[in-house]
Tab-separated table of C-alpha atoms and ligand atoms in Angstrom:
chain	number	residue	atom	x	y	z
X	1	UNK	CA	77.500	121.612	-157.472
X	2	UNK	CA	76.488	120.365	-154.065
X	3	UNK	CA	79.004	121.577	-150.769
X	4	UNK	CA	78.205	120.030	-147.431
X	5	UNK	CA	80.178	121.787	-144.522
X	6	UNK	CA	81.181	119.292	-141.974
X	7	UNK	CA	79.344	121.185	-139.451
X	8	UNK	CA	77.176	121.531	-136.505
X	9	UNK	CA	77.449	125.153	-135.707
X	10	UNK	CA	74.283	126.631	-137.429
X	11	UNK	CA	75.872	130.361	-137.833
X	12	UNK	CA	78.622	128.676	-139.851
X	13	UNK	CA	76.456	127.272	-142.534
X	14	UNK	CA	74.349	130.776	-142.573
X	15	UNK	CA	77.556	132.638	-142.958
X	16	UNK	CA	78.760	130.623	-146.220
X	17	UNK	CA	75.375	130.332	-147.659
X	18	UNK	CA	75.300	134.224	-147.333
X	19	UNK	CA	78.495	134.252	-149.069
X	20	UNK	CA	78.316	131.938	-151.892
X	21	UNK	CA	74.993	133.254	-152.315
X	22	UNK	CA	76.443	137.044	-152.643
X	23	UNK	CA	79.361	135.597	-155.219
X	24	UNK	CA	76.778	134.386	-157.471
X	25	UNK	CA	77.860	131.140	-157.198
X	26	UNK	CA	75.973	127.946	-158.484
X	27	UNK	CA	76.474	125.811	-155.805
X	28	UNK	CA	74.215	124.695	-152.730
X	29	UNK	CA	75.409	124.532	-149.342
X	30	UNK	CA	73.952	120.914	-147.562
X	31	UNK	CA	74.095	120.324	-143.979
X	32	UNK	CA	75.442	117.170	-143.074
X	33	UNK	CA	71.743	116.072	-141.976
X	34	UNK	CA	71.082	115.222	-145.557
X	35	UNK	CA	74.131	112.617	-145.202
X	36	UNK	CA	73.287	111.248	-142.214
X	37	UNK	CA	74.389	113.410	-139.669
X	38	UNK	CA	77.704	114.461	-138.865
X	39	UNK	CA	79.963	112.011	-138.045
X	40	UNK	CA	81.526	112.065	-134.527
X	41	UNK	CA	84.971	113.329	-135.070
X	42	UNK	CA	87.559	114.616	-132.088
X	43	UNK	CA	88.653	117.700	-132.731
X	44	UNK	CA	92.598	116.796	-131.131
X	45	UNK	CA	94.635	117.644	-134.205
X	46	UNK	CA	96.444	120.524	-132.063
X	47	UNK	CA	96.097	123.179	-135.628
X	48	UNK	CA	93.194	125.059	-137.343
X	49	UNK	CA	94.012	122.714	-140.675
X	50	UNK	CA	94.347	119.823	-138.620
X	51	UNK	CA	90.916	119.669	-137.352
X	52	UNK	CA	89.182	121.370	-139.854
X	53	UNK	CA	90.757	118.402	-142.297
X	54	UNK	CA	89.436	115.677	-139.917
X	55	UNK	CA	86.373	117.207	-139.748
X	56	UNK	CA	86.025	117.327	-143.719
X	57	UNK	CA	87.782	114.078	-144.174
X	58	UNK	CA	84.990	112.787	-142.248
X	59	UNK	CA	82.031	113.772	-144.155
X	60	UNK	CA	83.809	113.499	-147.831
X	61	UNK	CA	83.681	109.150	-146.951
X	62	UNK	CA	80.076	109.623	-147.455
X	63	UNK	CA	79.887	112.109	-150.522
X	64	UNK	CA	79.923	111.542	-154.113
X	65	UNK	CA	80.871	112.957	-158.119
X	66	UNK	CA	81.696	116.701	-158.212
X	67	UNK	CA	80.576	117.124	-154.393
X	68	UNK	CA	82.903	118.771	-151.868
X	69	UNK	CA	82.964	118.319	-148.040
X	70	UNK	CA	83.894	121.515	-146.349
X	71	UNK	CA	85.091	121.741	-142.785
X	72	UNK	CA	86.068	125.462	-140.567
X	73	UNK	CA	88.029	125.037	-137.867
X	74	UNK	CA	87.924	128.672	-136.440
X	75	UNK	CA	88.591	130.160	-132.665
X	76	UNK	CA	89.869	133.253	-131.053
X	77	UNK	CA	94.031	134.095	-130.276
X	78	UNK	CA	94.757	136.523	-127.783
X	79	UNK	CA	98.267	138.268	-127.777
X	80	UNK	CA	98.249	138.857	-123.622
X	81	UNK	CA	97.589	134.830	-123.301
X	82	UNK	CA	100.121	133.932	-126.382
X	83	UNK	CA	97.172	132.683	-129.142
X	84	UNK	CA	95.231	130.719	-126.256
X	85	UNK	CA	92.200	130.179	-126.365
X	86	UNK	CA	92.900	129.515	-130.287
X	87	UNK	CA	91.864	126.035	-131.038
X	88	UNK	CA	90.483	125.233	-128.061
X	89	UNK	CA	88.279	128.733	-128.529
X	90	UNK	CA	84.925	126.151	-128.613
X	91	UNK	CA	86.055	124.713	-125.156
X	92	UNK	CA	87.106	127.206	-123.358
X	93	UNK	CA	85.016	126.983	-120.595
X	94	UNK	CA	84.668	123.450	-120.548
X	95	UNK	CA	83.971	120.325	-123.001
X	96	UNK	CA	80.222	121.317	-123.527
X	97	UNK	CA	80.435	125.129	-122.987
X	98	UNK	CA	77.978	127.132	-124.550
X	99	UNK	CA	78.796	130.143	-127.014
X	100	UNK	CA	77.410	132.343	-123.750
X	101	UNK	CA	79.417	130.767	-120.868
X	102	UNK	CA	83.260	131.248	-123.372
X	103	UNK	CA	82.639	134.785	-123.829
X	104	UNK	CA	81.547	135.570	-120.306
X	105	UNK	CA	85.165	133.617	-119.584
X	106	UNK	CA	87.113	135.694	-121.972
X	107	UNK	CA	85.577	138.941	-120.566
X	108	UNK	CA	86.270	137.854	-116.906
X	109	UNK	CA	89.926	136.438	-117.716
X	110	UNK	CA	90.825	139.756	-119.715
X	111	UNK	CA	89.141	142.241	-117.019
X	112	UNK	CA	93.327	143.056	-115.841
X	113	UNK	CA	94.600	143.283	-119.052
X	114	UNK	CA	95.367	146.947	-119.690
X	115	UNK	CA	94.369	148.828	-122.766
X	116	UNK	CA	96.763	148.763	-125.491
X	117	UNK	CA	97.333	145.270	-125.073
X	118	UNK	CA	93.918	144.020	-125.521
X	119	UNK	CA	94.676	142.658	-129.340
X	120	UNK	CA	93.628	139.803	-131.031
X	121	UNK	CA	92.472	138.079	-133.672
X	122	UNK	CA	90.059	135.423	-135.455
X	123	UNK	CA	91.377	133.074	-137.456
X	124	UNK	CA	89.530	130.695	-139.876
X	125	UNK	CA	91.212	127.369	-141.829
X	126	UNK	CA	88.730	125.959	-144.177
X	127	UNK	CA	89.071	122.607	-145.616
X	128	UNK	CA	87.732	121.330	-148.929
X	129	UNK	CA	88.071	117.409	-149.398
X	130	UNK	CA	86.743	115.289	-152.297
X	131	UNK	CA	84.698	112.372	-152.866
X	132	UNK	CA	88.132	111.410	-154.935
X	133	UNK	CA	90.266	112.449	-151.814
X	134	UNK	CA	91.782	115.507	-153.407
X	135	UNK	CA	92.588	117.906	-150.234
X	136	UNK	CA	93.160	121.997	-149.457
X	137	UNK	CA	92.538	124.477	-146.843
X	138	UNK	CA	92.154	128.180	-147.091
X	139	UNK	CA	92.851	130.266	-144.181
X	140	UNK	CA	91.569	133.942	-143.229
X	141	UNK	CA	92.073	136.364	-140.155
X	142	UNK	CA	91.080	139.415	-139.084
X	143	UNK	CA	92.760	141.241	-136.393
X	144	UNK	CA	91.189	143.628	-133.384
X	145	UNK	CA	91.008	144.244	-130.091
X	146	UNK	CA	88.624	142.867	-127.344
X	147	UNK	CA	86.486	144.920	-125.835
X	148	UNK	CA	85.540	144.785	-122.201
X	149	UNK	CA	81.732	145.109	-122.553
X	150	UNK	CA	79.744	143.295	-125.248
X	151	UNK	CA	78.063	145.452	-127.828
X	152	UNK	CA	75.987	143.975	-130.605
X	153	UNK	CA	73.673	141.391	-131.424
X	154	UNK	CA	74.353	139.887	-134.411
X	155	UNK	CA	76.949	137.078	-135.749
X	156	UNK	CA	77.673	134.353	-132.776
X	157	UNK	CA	80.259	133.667	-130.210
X	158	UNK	CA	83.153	136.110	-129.357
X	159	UNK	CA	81.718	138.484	-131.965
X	160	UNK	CA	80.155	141.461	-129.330
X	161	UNK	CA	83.658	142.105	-127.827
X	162	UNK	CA	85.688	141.961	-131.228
X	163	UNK	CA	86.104	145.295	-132.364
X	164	UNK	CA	88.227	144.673	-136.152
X	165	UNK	CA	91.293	147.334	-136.367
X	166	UNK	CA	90.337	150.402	-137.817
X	167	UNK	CA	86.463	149.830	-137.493
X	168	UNK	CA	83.642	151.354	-135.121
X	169	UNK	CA	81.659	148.947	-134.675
X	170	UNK	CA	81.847	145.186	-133.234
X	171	UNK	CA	81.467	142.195	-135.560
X	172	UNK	CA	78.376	141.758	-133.474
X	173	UNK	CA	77.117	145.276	-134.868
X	174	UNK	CA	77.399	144.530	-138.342
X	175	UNK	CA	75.305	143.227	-141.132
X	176	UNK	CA	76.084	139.567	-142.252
X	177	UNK	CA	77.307	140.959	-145.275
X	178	UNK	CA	79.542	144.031	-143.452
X	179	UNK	CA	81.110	141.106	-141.403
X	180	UNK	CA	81.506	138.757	-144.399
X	181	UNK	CA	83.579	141.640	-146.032
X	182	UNK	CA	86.472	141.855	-143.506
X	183	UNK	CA	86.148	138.578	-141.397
X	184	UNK	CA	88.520	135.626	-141.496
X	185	UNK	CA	85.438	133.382	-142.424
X	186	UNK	CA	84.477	136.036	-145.298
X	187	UNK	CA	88.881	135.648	-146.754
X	188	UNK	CA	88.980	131.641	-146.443
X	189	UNK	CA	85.851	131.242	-148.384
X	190	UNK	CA	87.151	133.899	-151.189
X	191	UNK	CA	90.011	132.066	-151.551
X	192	UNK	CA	87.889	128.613	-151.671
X	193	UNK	CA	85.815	130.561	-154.364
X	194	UNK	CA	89.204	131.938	-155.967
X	195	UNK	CA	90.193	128.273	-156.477
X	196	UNK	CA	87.074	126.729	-157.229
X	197	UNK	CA	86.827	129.476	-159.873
X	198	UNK	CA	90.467	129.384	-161.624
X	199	UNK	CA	89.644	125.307	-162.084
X	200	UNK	CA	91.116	124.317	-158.933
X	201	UNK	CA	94.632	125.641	-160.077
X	202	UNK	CA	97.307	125.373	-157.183
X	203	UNK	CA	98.230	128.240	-156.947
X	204	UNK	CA	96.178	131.331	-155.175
X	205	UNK	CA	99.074	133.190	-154.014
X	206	UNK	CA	99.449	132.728	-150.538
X	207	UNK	CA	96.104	132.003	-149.779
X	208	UNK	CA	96.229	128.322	-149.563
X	209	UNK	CA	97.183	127.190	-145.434
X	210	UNK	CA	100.071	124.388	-145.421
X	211	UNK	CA	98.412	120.924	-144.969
X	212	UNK	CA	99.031	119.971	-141.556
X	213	UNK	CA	97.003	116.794	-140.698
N	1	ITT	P1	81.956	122.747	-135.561
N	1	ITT	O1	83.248	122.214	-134.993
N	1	ITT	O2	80.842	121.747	-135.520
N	1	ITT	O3	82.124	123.378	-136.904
N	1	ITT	P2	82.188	124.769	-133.479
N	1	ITT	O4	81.351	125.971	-133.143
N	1	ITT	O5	82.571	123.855	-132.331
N	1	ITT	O6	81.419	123.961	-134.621
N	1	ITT	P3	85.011	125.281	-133.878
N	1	ITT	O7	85.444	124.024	-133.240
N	1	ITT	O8	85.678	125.735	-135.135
N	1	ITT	O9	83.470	125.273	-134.245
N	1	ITT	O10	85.106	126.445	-132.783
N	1	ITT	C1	85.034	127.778	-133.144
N	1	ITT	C2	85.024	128.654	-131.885
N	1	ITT	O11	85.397	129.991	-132.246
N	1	ITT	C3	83.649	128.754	-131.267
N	1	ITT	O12	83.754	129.023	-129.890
N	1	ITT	C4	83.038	129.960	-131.985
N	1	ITT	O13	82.041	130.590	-131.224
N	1	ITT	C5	84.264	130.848	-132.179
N	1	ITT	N1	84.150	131.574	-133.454
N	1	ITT	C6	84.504	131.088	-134.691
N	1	ITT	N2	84.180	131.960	-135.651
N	1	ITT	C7	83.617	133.008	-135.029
N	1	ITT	C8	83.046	134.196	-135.491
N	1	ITT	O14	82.955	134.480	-136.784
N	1	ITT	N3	82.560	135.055	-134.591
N	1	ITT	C9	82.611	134.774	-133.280
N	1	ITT	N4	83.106	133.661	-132.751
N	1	ITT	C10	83.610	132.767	-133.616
C-alpha cells in the first residue's frame, strides 16, 4: 500500500517512515514530489483537523486505488499564553519563519514566566483521506514543560526546550525511536495503524479527533 503525507516538512516524513517502518507495516511512505509536488493549500482552517484535512484533501485529488493521502497538522500550546502559539506554532514569528527564528521567539516570550507554570504540550491531528473520499483524523499529545535553555540535537522545531512530564531528557535528546514512543506524532500514527489494522473499523476508542473541516 502506497501513503503520501501531504507534506513539506522533511522531519515529518522521517518520523512516520521510522514508525511504520518499526510496526512492520507493508506500506511505503511517498512524498508528494512523486505526485507532482504539493499542492498550495492555506493552512486558515482555525483547528489541527481542519488544516491537516485540507492539506490531505489536497493531495488525495491526485491519488489513486488503495492509496491514502496523509496530512499532520501539529504545533505547540502553552498554558501561560492560553494554547497560543497552537496552530499558528509554524508562523509564529512570521509567515516564512524558520524552525530557528519560532523557538528563539518562544524562549524570549517565556523568559518571565515563572517555574511551575511553564507547561505545555504538543499536539498532533493526522488526517487520512482516500482516492474514494473516505475521511478520518487521529490525534496525539504529549504534555511537558518548556525549558528555558535548549538542550538536544535531535528531532526539529520546539523539540530542545520540551522536556515530556516525567522524563529527563528533552525530545531533542532522544532517539527517533525514544521520541516516537511518547510523542503526539508517535499516538496519532498508532491509532492510524490501529485502524488501518482492524479493517478500517470506526471505532478505536477515543482515538479518532471529531471531523472539523
Ligand atoms: P507542513 O504544513 O508542510 O506539514 P509545517 O512544518 O509547516 O509543515 P505545521 O503547519 O503542522 O507543519 O506546523 C507545525 C509546527 O509545530 C512547526 O513549527 C513545527 O516545528 C512544530 N512541531 C510539530 N511537531 C513537532 C515536533 O515533533 N517537535 C518539535 N516541533 C514540532
Amino acid at each position: 500500500m502506497k501513503l503520501y503525507l501531504a507534506t513539506s516538512n522533511r522531519h515529518k516524513i522521517d518520523e512516520l517512515r521510522q514508525m511504520l517502518a518499526d510496526a512492520g507495516l507493508d506500506a511505503s511512505v511517498e512524498t508528494p514530489d512523486v505526485l507532482g509536488g504539493m499542492p498550495e493549500v492555506v493552512e486558515d482552517a482555525g483547528t489541527f483537523s481542519g488544516n491537516a484535512l485540507k492539506k490531505a484533501r489536497a493531495l488525495a485529488t491526485r491519488i489513486e486505488g488503495d492509496a491514502l493521502a496523509l496530512a499532520d497538522d501539529s504545533g505547540i500550546c502553552i498554558d501561560a499564553f492560553d494554547g497560543a502559539p497552537g496552530v499558528y506554532s509554524a508562523r509564529y514569528a512570521g509567515e516564512e519563519a524558520t524552525d530557528e527564528a519560532n523557538l528563539a521567539k518562544l524562549i524570549r516570550e517565556m523568559e518571565p514566566i515563572p517555574d511551575g507554570s511553564r507547561g505545555g504540550r504538543f499536539v498532533c491531528h493526522l488526517a487520512v483521506v482516500s482516492a474514494q473520499g473516505e475521511e478520518r483524523v487521529f490525534e496525539g499529545v504529549i504534555e511537558g514543560e518548556i525549558l528555558r535553555e535548549r538542550r538536544g540535537a535531535g528531532g526539529f522545531g520546539y523539540d530542545p526546550v520540551f522536556l515530556p512530564l516525567g522524563r529527563k531528557r528533552t525530545t531533542a535528546e532522544m532517539s527517533a525511536a525514544e521520541k516516537a514512543e511518547i510523542s503526539h506524532r508517535g499516538k496519532a500514527t498508532r491509532a492510524f495503524l490501529a485502524w488501518l489494522q482492524s479493517g478500517r473499523a470506526d471505532a478505536v476508542n477515543g482515538t479518532v479527533a471529531p471531523i472539523k473541516p
